[in-house]
mmCIF file of C-alpha atoms in Angstrom:
data_model
loop_
_atom_site.group_PDB
_atom_site.id
_atom_site.type_symbol
_atom_site.label_atom_id
_atom_site.label_comp_id
_atom_site.label_asym_id
_atom_site.label_seq_id
_atom_site.Cartn_x
_atom_site.Cartn_y
_atom_site.Cartn_z
ATOM 1 C CA MET S 1 112.863 105.015 121.388
ATOM 2 C CA LEU S 2 115.972 106.845 119.709
ATOM 3 C CA LEU S 3 115.733 104.159 116.607
ATOM 4 C CA ILE S 4 111.890 106.071 116.534
ATOM 5 C CA ALA S 5 113.902 109.893 117.307
ATOM 6 C CA ILE S 6 116.296 109.435 114.771
ATOM 7 C CA GLU S 7 113.499 108.670 111.813
ATOM 8 C CA GLU S 8 111.659 111.357 113.141
ATOM 9 C CA HIS S 9 114.357 114.379 113.768
ATOM 10 C CA GLY S 10 116.212 112.575 110.362
ATOM 11 C CA ASN S 11 119.230 113.906 113.275
ATOM 12 C CA ILE S 12 121.301 112.379 115.821
ATOM 13 C CA HIS S 13 122.002 115.604 117.287
ATOM 14 C CA ARG S 14 118.306 116.612 117.774
ATOM 15 C CA ALA S 15 117.365 113.112 117.700
ATOM 16 C CA ALA S 16 119.667 112.213 121.454
ATOM 17 C CA GLU S 17 117.950 115.945 122.182
ATOM 18 C CA SER S 18 114.881 115.696 121.986
ATOM 19 C CA LEU S 19 115.135 112.299 124.465
ATOM 20 C CA ASN S 20 117.437 114.510 126.626
ATOM 21 C CA MET S 21 120.471 113.180 126.097
ATOM 22 C CA SER S 22 124.365 113.722 125.129
ATOM 23 C CA GLN S 23 125.288 112.971 121.114
ATOM 24 C CA PRO S 24 127.552 111.399 122.067
ATOM 25 C CA ALA S 25 125.525 108.921 123.886
ATOM 26 C CA ALA S 26 123.252 108.910 121.217
ATOM 27 C CA SER S 27 126.065 107.869 119.326
ATOM 28 C CA LYS S 28 126.684 105.139 121.701
ATOM 29 C CA LEU S 29 123.725 104.015 122.043
ATOM 30 C CA LEU S 30 122.433 103.748 117.920
ATOM 31 C CA LYS S 31 126.829 101.721 117.503
ATOM 32 C CA ASP S 32 125.774 99.593 119.889
ATOM 33 C CA LEU S 33 122.463 98.427 118.096
ATOM 34 C CA GLU S 34 124.139 98.214 114.796
ATOM 35 C CA GLU S 35 127.096 95.914 116.113
ATOM 36 C CA LEU S 36 124.851 93.767 117.592
ATOM 37 C CA MET S 37 122.279 93.204 114.196
ATOM 38 C CA GLY S 38 125.610 93.141 112.575
ATOM 39 C CA VAL S 39 123.816 95.749 109.984
ATOM 40 C CA PRO S 40 123.618 99.540 109.258
ATOM 41 C CA LEU S 41 120.702 100.822 110.562
ATOM 42 C CA PHE S 42 120.880 104.395 109.391
ATOM 43 C CA GLU S 43 122.321 106.057 106.360
ATOM 44 C CA ARG S 44 124.140 108.851 106.969
ATOM 45 C CA LEU S 45 124.144 111.570 104.479
ATOM 46 C CA PRO S 46 125.137 114.968 104.007
ATOM 47 C CA ARG S 47 122.355 116.351 106.140
ATOM 48 C CA GLY S 48 120.898 114.009 108.385
ATOM 49 C CA MET S 49 120.341 110.288 108.474
ATOM 50 C CA ARG S 50 118.046 108.185 106.582
ATOM 51 C CA PRO S 51 116.264 104.771 108.114
ATOM 52 C CA THR S 52 118.556 101.190 106.196
ATOM 53 C CA TRP S 53 115.907 98.620 104.863
ATOM 54 C CA TYR S 54 117.046 96.698 107.827
ATOM 55 C CA GLY S 55 116.609 100.169 110.317
ATOM 56 C CA GLU S 56 112.707 100.177 109.012
ATOM 57 C CA SER S 57 111.768 96.989 110.062
ATOM 58 C CA MET S 58 113.368 98.194 113.225
ATOM 59 C CA ILE S 59 112.034 100.945 113.659
ATOM 60 C CA ARG S 60 107.978 99.205 112.936
ATOM 61 C CA HIS S 61 109.015 96.220 116.222
ATOM 62 C CA ALA S 62 110.821 99.838 118.180
ATOM 63 C CA ARG S 63 106.138 100.940 117.847
ATOM 64 C CA ILE S 64 105.045 97.983 118.202
ATOM 65 C CA ALA S 65 106.740 97.428 121.460
ATOM 66 C CA LEU S 66 106.593 100.804 122.545
ATOM 67 C CA SER S 67 103.092 100.517 121.812
ATOM 68 C CA SER S 68 103.045 97.105 123.897
ATOM 69 C CA LEU S 69 104.534 99.488 127.302
ATOM 70 C CA ASP S 70 101.630 102.288 126.187
ATOM 71 C CA GLU S 71 98.627 100.216 126.148
ATOM 72 C CA ALA S 72 99.764 98.430 129.523
ATOM 73 C CA GLY S 73 99.944 101.070 131.535
ATOM 74 C CA ALA S 74 97.007 102.402 130.737
ATOM 75 C CA GLU S 75 95.489 99.694 131.021
ATOM 76 C CA ILE S 76 97.258 99.078 134.265
ATOM 77 C CA GLU S 77 96.453 102.447 135.283
ATOM 78 C CA ALA S 78 92.767 101.235 133.961
ATOM 79 C CA LEU S 79 92.367 99.154 136.039
ATOM 80 C CA LYS S 80 92.993 100.787 139.082
ATOM 81 C CA ALA S 81 90.516 103.297 138.511
ATOM 82 C CA GLY S 82 88.541 100.712 138.055
ATOM 83 C CA HIS S 83 87.853 101.392 134.832
ATOM 84 C CA ALA S 84 87.840 97.880 131.975
ATOM 85 C CA GLY S 85 90.084 99.326 129.740
ATOM 86 C CA ASN S 86 90.190 101.382 125.672
ATOM 87 C CA VAL S 87 89.458 100.097 122.534
ATOM 88 C CA ALA S 88 90.115 101.890 119.416
ATOM 89 C CA ILE S 89 87.867 100.946 116.335
ATOM 90 C CA GLY S 90 88.715 101.836 112.328
ATOM 91 C CA ALA S 91 85.497 101.953 110.027
ATOM 92 C CA ILE S 92 84.866 103.049 107.159
ATOM 93 C CA ALA S 93 81.912 105.318 106.105
ATOM 94 C CA GLY S 94 79.094 102.765 105.700
ATOM 95 C CA PRO S 95 79.464 100.424 108.401
ATOM 96 C CA ALA S 96 79.591 103.395 110.699
ATOM 97 C CA MET S 97 75.930 104.179 109.865
ATOM 98 C CA THR S 98 74.604 100.836 110.674
ATOM 99 C CA LEU S 99 76.904 98.093 112.253
ATOM 100 C CA LEU S 100 78.552 100.750 114.449
ATOM 101 C CA PRO S 101 75.898 102.176 116.999
ATOM 102 C CA PRO S 102 73.289 98.706 118.387
ATOM 103 C CA ALA S 103 76.914 97.284 118.549
ATOM 104 C CA LEU S 104 78.301 100.393 120.456
ATOM 105 C CA ALA S 105 74.998 100.152 122.791
ATOM 106 C CA GLN S 106 75.188 96.958 122.394
ATOM 107 C CA LEU S 107 78.861 97.169 124.369
ATOM 108 C CA ASN S 108 77.919 100.674 126.650
ATOM 109 C CA ARG S 109 74.926 98.079 128.024
ATOM 110 C CA ASP S 110 77.545 94.897 128.972
ATOM 111 C CA HIS S 111 80.620 97.017 129.899
ATOM 112 C CA PRO S 112 79.972 99.954 130.921
ATOM 113 C CA ASP S 113 83.190 100.711 131.863
ATOM 114 C CA LEU S 114 84.629 100.169 128.486
ATOM 115 C CA ARG S 115 85.832 102.901 126.856
ATOM 116 C CA VAL S 116 85.556 103.371 123.533
ATOM 117 C CA SER S 117 86.998 105.742 120.806
ATOM 118 C CA VAL S 118 85.742 105.398 116.893
ATOM 119 C CA LEU S 119 87.633 106.633 114.084
ATOM 120 C CA VAL S 120 85.685 106.841 110.685
ATOM 121 C CA GLU S 121 87.892 106.312 107.091
ATOM 122 C CA SER S 122 88.970 105.202 104.427
ATOM 123 C CA SER S 123 90.697 101.261 103.979
ATOM 124 C CA ASP S 124 93.916 102.862 102.799
ATOM 125 C CA VAL S 125 93.868 105.394 106.460
ATOM 126 C CA LEU S 126 92.906 102.707 108.830
ATOM 127 C CA LEU S 127 95.108 100.128 107.824
ATOM 128 C CA GLU S 128 97.899 102.624 108.503
ATOM 129 C CA GLN S 129 96.010 102.980 111.773
ATOM 130 C CA LEU S 130 96.666 99.360 112.674
ATOM 131 C CA ALA S 131 100.336 99.039 112.058
ATOM 132 C CA HIS S 132 100.992 101.240 114.019
ATOM 133 C CA ASN S 133 98.990 100.292 116.734
ATOM 134 C CA ARG S 134 96.608 103.404 116.941
ATOM 135 C CA ILE S 135 93.690 101.335 116.870
ATOM 136 C CA ASP S 136 92.505 97.698 117.190
ATOM 137 C CA LEU S 137 90.632 96.513 114.847
ATOM 138 C CA MET S 138 88.947 98.309 111.809
ATOM 139 C CA ILE S 139 86.111 97.746 109.679
ATOM 140 C CA GLY S 140 86.984 97.874 105.945
ATOM 141 C CA ARG S 141 87.989 96.062 103.001
ATOM 142 C CA LEU S 142 91.536 94.814 101.334
ATOM 143 C CA PHE S 143 92.850 94.750 97.991
ATOM 144 C CA ALA S 144 95.369 93.448 95.982
ATOM 145 C CA ARG S 145 97.939 96.727 96.361
ATOM 146 C CA HIS S 146 97.245 96.166 100.903
ATOM 147 C CA ASP S 147 100.434 94.363 102.481
ATOM 148 C CA LYS S 148 98.513 91.168 104.023
ATOM 149 C CA ARG S 149 100.993 89.363 105.500
ATOM 150 C CA ASN S 150 100.294 89.491 110.003
ATOM 151 C CA LEU S 151 96.373 90.856 108.208
ATOM 152 C CA HIS S 152 92.953 87.876 109.750
ATOM 153 C CA TYR S 153 90.361 89.317 107.065
ATOM 154 C CA GLU S 154 86.237 88.002 107.781
ATOM 155 C CA PRO S 155 84.262 89.352 105.104
ATOM 156 C CA LEU S 156 80.982 90.780 106.592
ATOM 157 C CA ALA S 157 79.066 92.480 103.262
ATOM 158 C CA GLU S 158 79.204 94.001 100.492
ATOM 159 C CA GLU S 159 78.712 97.959 99.763
ATOM 160 C CA GLU S 160 76.464 99.225 97.578
ATOM 161 C CA VAL S 161 76.301 102.874 96.024
ATOM 162 C CA CYS S 162 73.624 105.705 94.889
ATOM 163 C CA ALA S 163 73.256 109.118 93.718
ATOM 164 C CA ILE S 164 71.217 111.546 96.384
ATOM 165 C CA ALA S 165 70.336 115.482 95.492
ATOM 166 C CA ARG S 166 69.488 117.976 97.910
ATOM 167 C CA PRO S 167 64.896 117.785 98.286
ATOM 168 C CA GLY S 168 63.966 119.410 94.553
ATOM 169 C CA HIS S 169 66.590 119.120 92.902
ATOM 170 C CA PRO S 170 64.872 118.857 88.877
ATOM 171 C CA LEU S 171 66.506 115.475 88.472
ATOM 172 C CA LEU S 172 63.776 114.019 91.094
ATOM 173 C CA ALA S 173 61.570 115.075 88.400
ATOM 174 C CA LEU S 174 62.300 112.116 85.916
ATOM 175 C CA LYS S 175 61.379 108.643 86.918
ATOM 176 C CA LYS S 176 64.853 107.087 85.748
ATOM 177 C CA PRO S 177 67.594 108.821 84.818
ATOM 178 C CA GLY S 178 70.689 108.163 82.882
ATOM 179 C CA LEU S 179 73.808 107.974 82.865
ATOM 180 C CA ALA S 180 73.971 110.917 80.039
ATOM 181 C CA GLU S 181 72.073 113.040 81.812
ATOM 182 C CA LEU S 182 74.060 112.360 85.261
ATOM 183 C CA ALA S 183 77.228 112.756 83.065
ATOM 184 C CA GLN S 184 75.047 116.329 81.963
ATOM 185 C CA LEU S 185 75.502 117.569 85.580
ATOM 186 C CA PRO S 186 77.613 118.537 88.506
ATOM 187 C CA TRP S 187 78.593 116.121 91.292
ATOM 188 C CA VAL S 188 80.156 115.496 94.723
ATOM 189 C CA LEU S 189 82.716 112.804 94.990
ATOM 190 C CA PRO S 190 85.152 110.496 96.768
ATOM 191 C CA PRO S 191 88.420 111.843 95.900
ATOM 192 C CA GLU S 192 91.344 111.429 92.870
ATOM 193 C CA GLY S 193 93.198 108.151 93.586
ATOM 194 C CA SER S 194 89.710 106.688 95.598
ATOM 195 C CA VAL S 195 88.659 103.144 94.020
ATOM 196 C CA LEU S 196 84.802 104.852 93.980
ATOM 197 C CA ARG S 197 86.397 107.495 92.365
ATOM 198 C CA HIS S 198 87.267 105.277 89.800
ATOM 199 C CA ARG S 199 84.728 103.570 89.138
ATOM 200 C CA PHE S 200 82.243 105.739 89.124
ATOM 201 C CA GLU S 201 83.824 107.722 86.129
ATOM 202 C CA LEU S 202 84.643 103.955 84.047
ATOM 203 C CA MET S 203 80.978 103.475 84.688
ATOM 204 C CA PHE S 204 80.523 106.877 82.037
ATOM 205 C CA GLN S 205 83.488 105.586 79.270
ATOM 206 C CA ASN S 206 82.170 102.288 79.664
ATOM 207 C CA ALA S 207 78.853 103.371 78.524
ATOM 208 C CA GLY S 208 80.431 105.634 75.854
ATOM 209 C CA LEU S 209 80.101 108.896 77.823
ATOM 210 C CA GLU S 210 82.324 111.997 79.261
ATOM 211 C CA PRO S 211 82.630 111.814 83.147
ATOM 212 C CA PRO S 212 81.447 114.706 84.261
ATOM 213 C CA ARG S 213 83.883 117.287 84.360
ATOM 214 C CA GLN S 214 82.200 119.575 86.855
ATOM 215 C CA VAL S 215 83.681 117.643 89.964
ATOM 216 C CA ILE S 216 84.166 118.084 93.903
ATOM 217 C CA GLY S 217 86.158 116.046 94.938
ATOM 218 C CA THR S 218 85.866 115.461 98.840
ATOM 219 C CA ALA S 219 86.629 112.431 101.376
ATOM 220 C CA ALA S 220 84.961 114.254 104.240
ATOM 221 C CA LEU S 221 81.392 112.841 104.261
ATOM 222 C CA VAL S 222 79.881 114.988 106.714
ATOM 223 C CA MET S 223 80.350 118.105 104.013
ATOM 224 C CA VAL S 224 78.207 116.566 101.267
ATOM 225 C CA PRO S 225 74.696 117.142 102.815
ATOM 226 C CA ARG S 226 76.060 120.937 103.774
ATOM 227 C CA LEU S 227 77.734 121.314 98.663
ATOM 228 C CA LEU S 228 74.180 119.741 98.011
ATOM 229 C CA GLN S 229 72.148 121.836 99.851
ATOM 230 C CA ASP S 230 72.789 125.483 97.932
ATOM 231 C CA SER S 231 73.244 123.242 94.172
ATOM 232 C CA ASP S 232 72.889 121.512 91.807
ATOM 233 C CA HIS S 233 76.054 119.422 92.551
ATOM 234 C CA LEU S 234 74.760 115.710 92.536
ATOM 235 C CA ALA S 235 76.519 113.090 94.640
ATOM 236 C CA VAL S 236 77.361 108.880 94.565
ATOM 237 C CA VAL S 237 77.978 107.625 98.235
ATOM 238 C CA PRO S 238 76.768 104.472 100.387
ATOM 239 C CA VAL S 239 73.394 103.526 100.493
ATOM 240 C CA ASP S 240 73.662 103.163 104.177
ATOM 241 C CA VAL S 241 74.994 107.037 103.715
ATOM 242 C CA ALA S 242 72.151 108.314 101.755
ATOM 243 C CA ARG S 243 69.380 105.865 104.076
ATOM 244 C CA HIS S 244 70.777 107.715 107.458
ATOM 245 C CA TYR S 245 70.875 112.012 105.403
ATOM 246 C CA ALA S 246 67.853 110.809 103.750
ATOM 247 C CA GLY S 247 65.903 109.607 107.160
ATOM 248 C CA HIS S 248 66.529 113.390 108.224
ATOM 249 C CA GLY S 249 65.256 114.934 105.173
ATOM 250 C CA MET S 250 69.185 116.418 104.334
ATOM 251 C CA VAL S 251 68.324 114.378 100.890
ATOM 252 C CA ARG S 252 66.820 111.984 98.537
ATOM 253 C CA VAL S 253 68.216 109.221 96.235
ATOM 254 C CA VAL S 254 67.936 109.907 93.589
ATOM 255 C CA PRO S 255 66.306 107.052 90.916
ATOM 256 C CA VAL S 256 68.991 105.452 89.319
ATOM 257 C CA ASP S 257 70.727 102.731 89.269
ATOM 258 C CA LEU S 258 74.943 102.871 89.522
ATOM 259 C CA SER S 259 76.854 99.651 88.431
ATOM 260 C CA CYS S 260 79.805 101.034 90.146
ATOM 261 C CA ARG S 261 79.268 99.092 94.057
ATOM 262 C CA MET S 262 81.878 99.166 95.922
ATOM 263 C CA ALA S 263 84.000 95.556 97.118
ATOM 264 C CA SER S 264 83.056 93.737 100.231
ATOM 265 C CA PHE S 265 84.080 95.071 103.391
ATOM 266 C CA GLY S 266 84.450 92.809 106.583
ATOM 267 C CA PHE S 267 86.465 92.985 110.651
ATOM 268 C CA ILE S 268 90.545 93.558 109.856
ATOM 269 C CA THR S 269 92.497 92.513 112.770
ATOM 270 C CA ARG S 270 96.313 92.068 113.467
ATOM 271 C CA THR S 271 97.538 87.939 113.427
ATOM 272 C CA ASP S 272 100.975 89.163 114.929
ATOM 273 C CA TRP S 273 98.862 91.433 117.618
ATOM 274 C CA LEU S 274 96.612 89.984 120.781
ATOM 275 C CA LEU S 275 93.725 91.652 121.167
ATOM 276 C CA SER S 276 93.480 93.113 125.009
ATOM 277 C CA PRO S 277 89.929 92.151 126.585
ATOM 278 C CA GLY S 278 88.484 95.241 125.965
ATOM 279 C CA ALA S 279 89.146 94.875 121.952
ATOM 280 C CA ARG S 280 87.616 91.581 122.172
ATOM 281 C CA ASN S 281 84.507 92.219 124.042
ATOM 282 C CA ALA S 282 83.971 95.181 121.614
ATOM 283 C CA LEU S 283 84.559 92.356 118.890
ATOM 284 C CA ALA S 284 82.032 90.349 119.497
ATOM 285 C CA ALA S 285 79.865 92.854 120.432
ATOM 286 C CA LEU S 286 79.802 93.927 116.779
ATOM 287 C CA LYS S 287 80.290 90.640 115.973
ATOM 288 C CA ASP S 288 76.594 89.872 116.948
ATOM 289 C CA ALA S 289 75.353 93.419 115.810
ATOM 290 C CA ALA S 290 76.355 92.818 112.078
ATOM 291 C CA GLN S 291 74.186 88.736 111.879
ATOM 292 C CA ARG S 292 70.939 91.207 112.913
ATOM 293 C CA VAL S 293 72.101 94.109 110.346
ATOM 294 C CA TYR S 294 73.121 92.310 107.446
ATOM 295 C CA ALA S 295 71.094 88.845 107.949
ATOM 296 C CA PRO S 296 70.132 87.388 104.145
ATOM 297 C CA ALA S 297 66.854 88.334 103.619
ATOM 298 C CA ALA S 298 64.231 85.773 104.226
ATOM 299 C CA LYS S 299 63.931 83.388 101.206
ATOM 300 C CA PRO S 300 60.222 83.026 100.148
ATOM 301 C CA ALA S 301 59.513 78.653 100.650
ATOM 302 C CA ARG S 302 59.287 77.546 97.118
ATOM 303 C CA LYS S 303 56.182 76.010 96.180
ATOM 304 C CA GLY S 304 55.750 72.161 96.466
ATOM 305 C CA GLY S 305 59.049 71.648 98.382
#
């Protein structure tokens, strides 16, 4: 707790106050720990303290240890209260729309006392949450830039994207608009630096066109239909998200093929962390639902064989 407090406050005096300790006691505790480990855990700076490489490693394990104790306490309290425990699931937008609803419905039927929380975010955010034990498992992507140590990835499906517009948008009158028409229109896109934003802009550049200049950047997909409602903006979203909004009459899918599809996504869990019974039940329900949601379409039998 002291290591985490020093990192958060950057000062041993404020860290000691947050833990209701005296500063001399906190300083001695840190000194004893550094002597025990045989390495300095913090750099002493003129205006505070900063973790060393060794300190960052210790702090990471300290967070895991505290999280494990919190989980143990919460699980015991849940069992005492007659509950089956808690599970936190993270998901990117596409599978959050299609996979989570049937999986959670099944989980609720089979384990009605299991308390579930869901976080829908980008893969980068979810991986950070997973690393800090704030979620138990996630459905997302791993890219080359991600540290894959202590992670298990089980691929599920690829994610196609499409363009959407408000009902009545002038572009919908065209039979099949091309990239040249799309480049002239305003767009609602993922934030700069995101993979989909990069691939979207690259799609135009590879065709010898300038990417759209009038752009609203947001990661909040829940805002997209409202942003489109009163303007001629288009938006690029996962197909599953587009189908959900279109099914409620909020948007229309633009009849154009976009080549900026996303990489495959899958289940991601930690190999250095045991899943709780509730998390194992949730993962089993997700895998069962995935077999139905992402089952490949049956191929017609070939004649003569």
